[in-house]
Amino acid sequence: MRITTGYFLLFALAFGLVLTLFSVRDQLDVAKELFTWADQQTTERPLASYQPITVAYQDERVELYDGLRRNDLTSNALPAKVEKTFVAIEDRRFYQHDGYDITGILRAFTENQSGDSKGQGGSTITQQLARMTYLSTEKTYTRKIKEILISISLEQKYSKKELLTAYVNQAYFANNIYGIELAATSYLGKPAKDLNWAEVSYLAAIPNNPSLYDPLRFPKNTAKRQQRILKELRNIREIPKKTSVKPVQVAFKKPVIRYPDYIDASVAEAIRQTAALKNVSPIEAKQYLHQHGAVIQTYLDPVEQARAKQSIQSLPTPIEGAYVGIDGKSRGVTALVGNKSTLPGQLNRAVQSYRQPGSTLKPLLVYGPYLEKTKKTLTSRLDGSPVCFDGYCPQNSSNRILGEVTIADAIAYSYNTPALRAFAVSFNEGLKAIRPFRFSQWTDEDNSYNSALGGLKYGVSPLELTNAYTTFVNDGLYSPSSMIRTITTDEGTLYRHTLEADRIWSKRTNQLLRKGLTNVMTYGTGRQGYDTRPAYIGGKTGTTNDNKDMWFVGIKDQHVGGIWLGADIPRAFPTEANTTLQVKTWAAILP
């Protein structure tokens, strides 16, 4: 019996050993895959190659990291005080470990349990860098494992100085400030190399918790943590124990990105173009632009941009606005304003908001195709009496009942009933003419009579509508506009804006439409913006039901400017619409 039991136990142990070996083998395979994954991450996105995207206009250049300004230090220029301070407070064993520190993790756990935190967490500087660069901030075991694996890979590829420099360049210092260099110039008005111990320790206090240690909102919190850092520096004898420290005087100099509306939109366009050209996702496209030091040369005109911004900011409080300026010859977007804010990353209504365009759509969808098909002139007459098509029965402004009117007057006064009758004649031609403009939110439901007066399901953006109006300054030819002249990288020219040639209608039709748009300015709904100086002036107003949206697209010589005014949650603006505020605002931008 004992022999049988012995054999059984021996067999069980052998079987268990085999299972263990298989389990270990599987785990080793998984571990190998994880290490390979980590190595792939750090290879595909090297720290040293994550360069700024440069946006250029005229003689100006602005360098951006993920849409925010950052002034990076090189590892050779990392100040000794900055190096010693961050190592002392963030990772005392930075120069001893290989990316992760078991001792530090245990110490952080003990301090957290005792409630006697010295301000040190369990993550090494390398782990924090891995998290900032490659991972999210979710607190899971999986992310922690990935963080350690990437840290090990980073330690194998970079020197300690390079890793620490990358960390202080990416650290967040509150108030949209990234990196020690920009923090030094923004808060203290001097470069990082000129900081004293008190100033370095003050700035080093912020990244631990940028909300809690924001020096503008909670300066007392920042000062308290600064004192803990100074104490730590004295304990490790980086500074003498009797060193006197003067209070730090913060004189905040807000880091400014000039023309943030245009800069944001041009970078977004560059990402879209790159994604299409490289056949990659937008995230991969942005990474590519950073890795290859992209330079985006734009059409931005700072003078027009500044006037447009000031005009939008001067609008009455409940009204928001957007403006787009385009040079009709080059089809370059010269100005683009999408909000009143001076900060980057805000809602950009010029490219991100889609609203019903009202009567500004009539020349494109109705009168161009109608004149092209019928060969009529502006003196030809249309029936303006009440009309219904497919249950759609629009009225004219102020419920005005019309008889026959000339096409010239129908355009100038923006009458609705004759426009609907004209659209009924050239319905199919109108829908065909509108396609080349590539209105991104156009749906099958918009292939209806409602669209004759701009009653679209979702609408168009100010950029899309202004873009379409460049047809009128190019003899009926349309070519998409662009904010970007070229995108160049260390590999050469990636993108160059070139002109296409879609004929929308004939030169004859275009000349008639141009005359019709001039009538709008001389005696019609746009007369508040009339100017005798340009060789050519024309435009078209548009409002939607209850005056919730106010549009105007105007032309001076070769320049096209489009403007939208309204509220994000639609509301009526009858007084402003009746006084054509949108036309007056446009005239102030293009004096």
PDB file of N, CA, C and O in Angstrom, residues 186-208:
ATOM      1  N   SER A 186       8.479  81.873 -18.246  1.00  0.00           N
ATOM      2  CA  SER A 186       7.100  82.318 -18.044  1.00  0.00           C
ATOM      3  C   SER A 186       6.846  82.805 -16.627  1.00  0.00           C
ATOM      4  O   SER A 186       6.191  83.832 -16.419  1.00  0.00           O
ATOM      5  N   TYR A 187       7.326  82.071 -15.637  1.00  0.00           N
ATOM      6  CA  TYR A 187       7.067  82.424 -14.233  1.00  0.00           C
ATOM      7  C   TYR A 187       8.106  83.372 -13.640  1.00  0.00           C
ATOM      8  O   TYR A 187       7.792  84.202 -12.785  1.00  0.00           O
ATOM      9  N   LEU A 188       9.362  83.259 -14.108  1.00  0.00           N
ATOM     10  CA  LEU A 188      10.440  83.992 -13.456  1.00  0.00           C
ATOM     11  C   LEU A 188      11.195  84.927 -14.390  1.00  0.00           C
ATOM     12  O   LEU A 188      12.074  85.670 -13.943  1.00  0.00           O
ATOM     13  N   GLY A 189      10.872  84.884 -15.678  1.00  0.00           N
ATOM     14  CA  GLY A 189      11.460  85.824 -16.602  1.00  0.00           C
ATOM     15  C   GLY A 189      12.930  85.623 -16.894  1.00  0.00           C
ATOM     16  O   GLY A 189      13.636  86.569 -17.254  1.00  0.00           O
ATOM     17  N   LYS A 190      13.419  84.399 -16.754  1.00  0.00           N
ATOM     18  CA  LYS A 190      14.828  84.111 -17.036  1.00  0.00           C
ATOM     19  C   LYS A 190      14.963  82.681 -17.524  1.00  0.00           C
ATOM     20  O   LYS A 190      14.100  81.843 -17.249  1.00  0.00           O
ATOM     21  N   PRO A 191      16.028  82.360 -18.260  1.00  0.00           N
ATOM     22  CA  PRO A 191      16.220  80.982 -18.715  1.00  0.00           C
ATOM     23  C   PRO A 191      16.598  80.069 -17.561  1.00  0.00           C
ATOM     24  O   PRO A 191      17.074  80.531 -16.517  1.00  0.00           O
ATOM     25  N   ALA A 192      16.422  78.789 -17.748  1.00  0.00           N
ATOM     26  CA  ALA A 192      16.671  77.809 -16.682  1.00  0.00           C
ATOM     27  C   ALA A 192      18.119  77.834 -16.211  1.00  0.00           C
ATOM     28  O   ALA A 192      18.396  77.588 -15.029  1.00  0.00           O
ATOM     29  N   LYS A 193      19.051  78.129 -17.082  1.00  0.00           N
ATOM     30  CA  LYS A 193      20.468  78.117 -16.696  1.00  0.00           C
ATOM     31  C   LYS A 193      20.808  79.211 -15.690  1.00  0.00           C
ATOM     32  O   LYS A 193      21.833  79.133 -14.997  1.00  0.00           O
ATOM     33  N   ASP A 194      19.945  80.236 -15.591  1.00  0.00           N
ATOM     34  CA  ASP A 194      20.213  81.354 -14.679  1.00  0.00           C
ATOM     35  C   ASP A 194      19.455  81.250 -13.358  1.00  0.00           C
ATOM     36  O   ASP A 194      19.509  82.170 -12.536  1.00  0.00           O
ATOM     37  N   LEU A 195      18.754  80.151 -13.134  1.00  0.00           N
ATOM     38  CA  LEU A 195      17.978  79.997 -11.902  1.00  0.00           C
ATOM     39  C   LEU A 195      18.897  79.693 -10.716  1.00  0.00           C
ATOM     40  O   LEU A 195      19.878  78.960 -10.849  1.00  0.00           O
ATOM     41  N   ASN A 196      18.525  80.243  -9.559  1.00  0.00           N
ATOM     42  CA  ASN A 196      19.232  79.872  -8.332  1.00  0.00           C
ATOM     43  C   ASN A 196      18.512  78.700  -7.671  1.00  0.00           C
ATOM     44  O   ASN A 196      17.470  78.241  -8.146  1.00  0.00           O
ATOM     45  N   TRP A 197      19.072  78.227  -6.531  1.00  0.00           N
ATOM     46  CA  TRP A 197      18.486  77.050  -5.879  1.00  0.00           C
ATOM     47  C   TRP A 197      17.041  77.285  -5.460  1.00  0.00           C
ATOM     48  O   TRP A 197      16.189  76.397  -5.597  1.00  0.00           O
ATOM     49  N   ALA A 198      16.746  78.454  -4.956  1.00  0.00           N
ATOM     50  CA  ALA A 198      15.373  78.749  -4.522  1.00  0.00           C
ATOM     51  C   ALA A 198      14.408  78.697  -5.700  1.00  0.00           C
ATOM     52  O   ALA A 198      13.297  78.163  -5.589  1.00  0.00           O
ATOM     53  N   GLU A 199      14.834  79.236  -6.824  1.00  0.00           N
ATOM     54  CA  GLU A 199      13.957  79.282  -7.998  1.00  0.00           C
ATOM     55  C   GLU A 199      13.780  77.902  -8.619  1.00  0.00           C
ATOM     56  O   GLU A 199      12.665  77.532  -9.029  1.00  0.00           O
ATOM     57  N   VAL A 200      14.860  77.127  -8.695  1.00  0.00           N
ATOM     58  CA  VAL A 200      14.746  75.770  -9.228  1.00  0.00           C
ATOM     59  C   VAL A 200      13.825  74.929  -8.363  1.00  0.00           C
ATOM     60  O   VAL A 200      12.946  74.215  -8.871  1.00  0.00           O
ATOM     61  N   SER A 201      14.000  75.001  -7.052  1.00  0.00           N
ATOM     62  CA  SER A 201      13.171  74.195  -6.151  1.00  0.00           C
ATOM     63  C   SER A 201      11.710  74.639  -6.200  1.00  0.00           C
ATOM     64  O   SER A 201      10.797  73.822  -6.046  1.00  0.00           O
ATOM     65  N   TYR A 202      11.489  75.921  -6.420  1.00  0.00           N
ATOM     66  CA  TYR A 202      10.112  76.432  -6.531  1.00  0.00           C
ATOM     67  C   TYR A 202       9.425  75.857  -7.768  1.00  0.00           C
ATOM     68  O   TYR A 202       8.293  75.367  -7.696  1.00  0.00           O
ATOM     69  N   LEU A 203      10.119  75.897  -8.908  1.00  0.00           N
ATOM     70  CA  LEU A 203       9.535  75.343 -10.130  1.00  0.00           C
ATOM     71  C   LEU A 203       9.403  73.828 -10.054  1.00  0.00           C
ATOM     72  O   LEU A 203       8.430  73.249 -10.540  1.00  0.00           O
ATOM     73  N   ALA A 204      10.378  73.165  -9.413  1.00  0.00           N
ATOM     74  CA  ALA A 204      10.335  71.701  -9.291  1.00  0.00           C
ATOM     75  C   ALA A 204       9.173  71.237  -8.442  1.00  0.00           C
ATOM     76  O   ALA A 204       8.774  70.065  -8.509  1.00  0.00           O
ATOM     77  N   ALA A 205       8.588  72.135  -7.658  1.00  0.00           N
ATOM     78  CA  ALA A 205       7.440  71.774  -6.823  1.00  0.00           C
ATOM     79  C   ALA A 205       6.183  71.533  -7.644  1.00  0.00           C
ATOM     80  O   ALA A 205       5.293  70.783  -7.240  1.00  0.00           O
ATOM     81  N   ILE A 206       6.100  72.138  -8.828  1.00  0.00           N
ATOM     82  CA  ILE A 206       4.829  72.171  -9.560  1.00  0.00           C
ATOM     83  C   ILE A 206       4.436  70.841 -10.196  1.00  0.00           C
ATOM     84  O   ILE A 206       3.279  70.407 -10.057  1.00  0.00           O
ATOM     85  N   PRO A 207       5.339  70.134 -10.913  1.00  0.00           N
ATOM     86  CA  PRO A 207       4.895  68.949 -11.662  1.00  0.00           C
ATOM     87  C   PRO A 207       4.323  67.828 -10.807  1.00  0.00           C
ATOM     88  O   PRO A 207       3.553  66.999 -11.318  1.00  0.00           O
ATOM     89  N   ASN A 208       4.666  67.759  -9.516  1.00  0.00           N
ATOM     90  CA  ASN A 208       4.135  66.706  -8.660  1.00  0.00           C
ATOM     91  C   ASN A 208       2.612  66.695  -8.641  1.00  0.00           C
ATOM     92  O   ASN A 208       1.988  65.639  -8.613  1.00  0.00           O
TER      93      ASN A 208
END
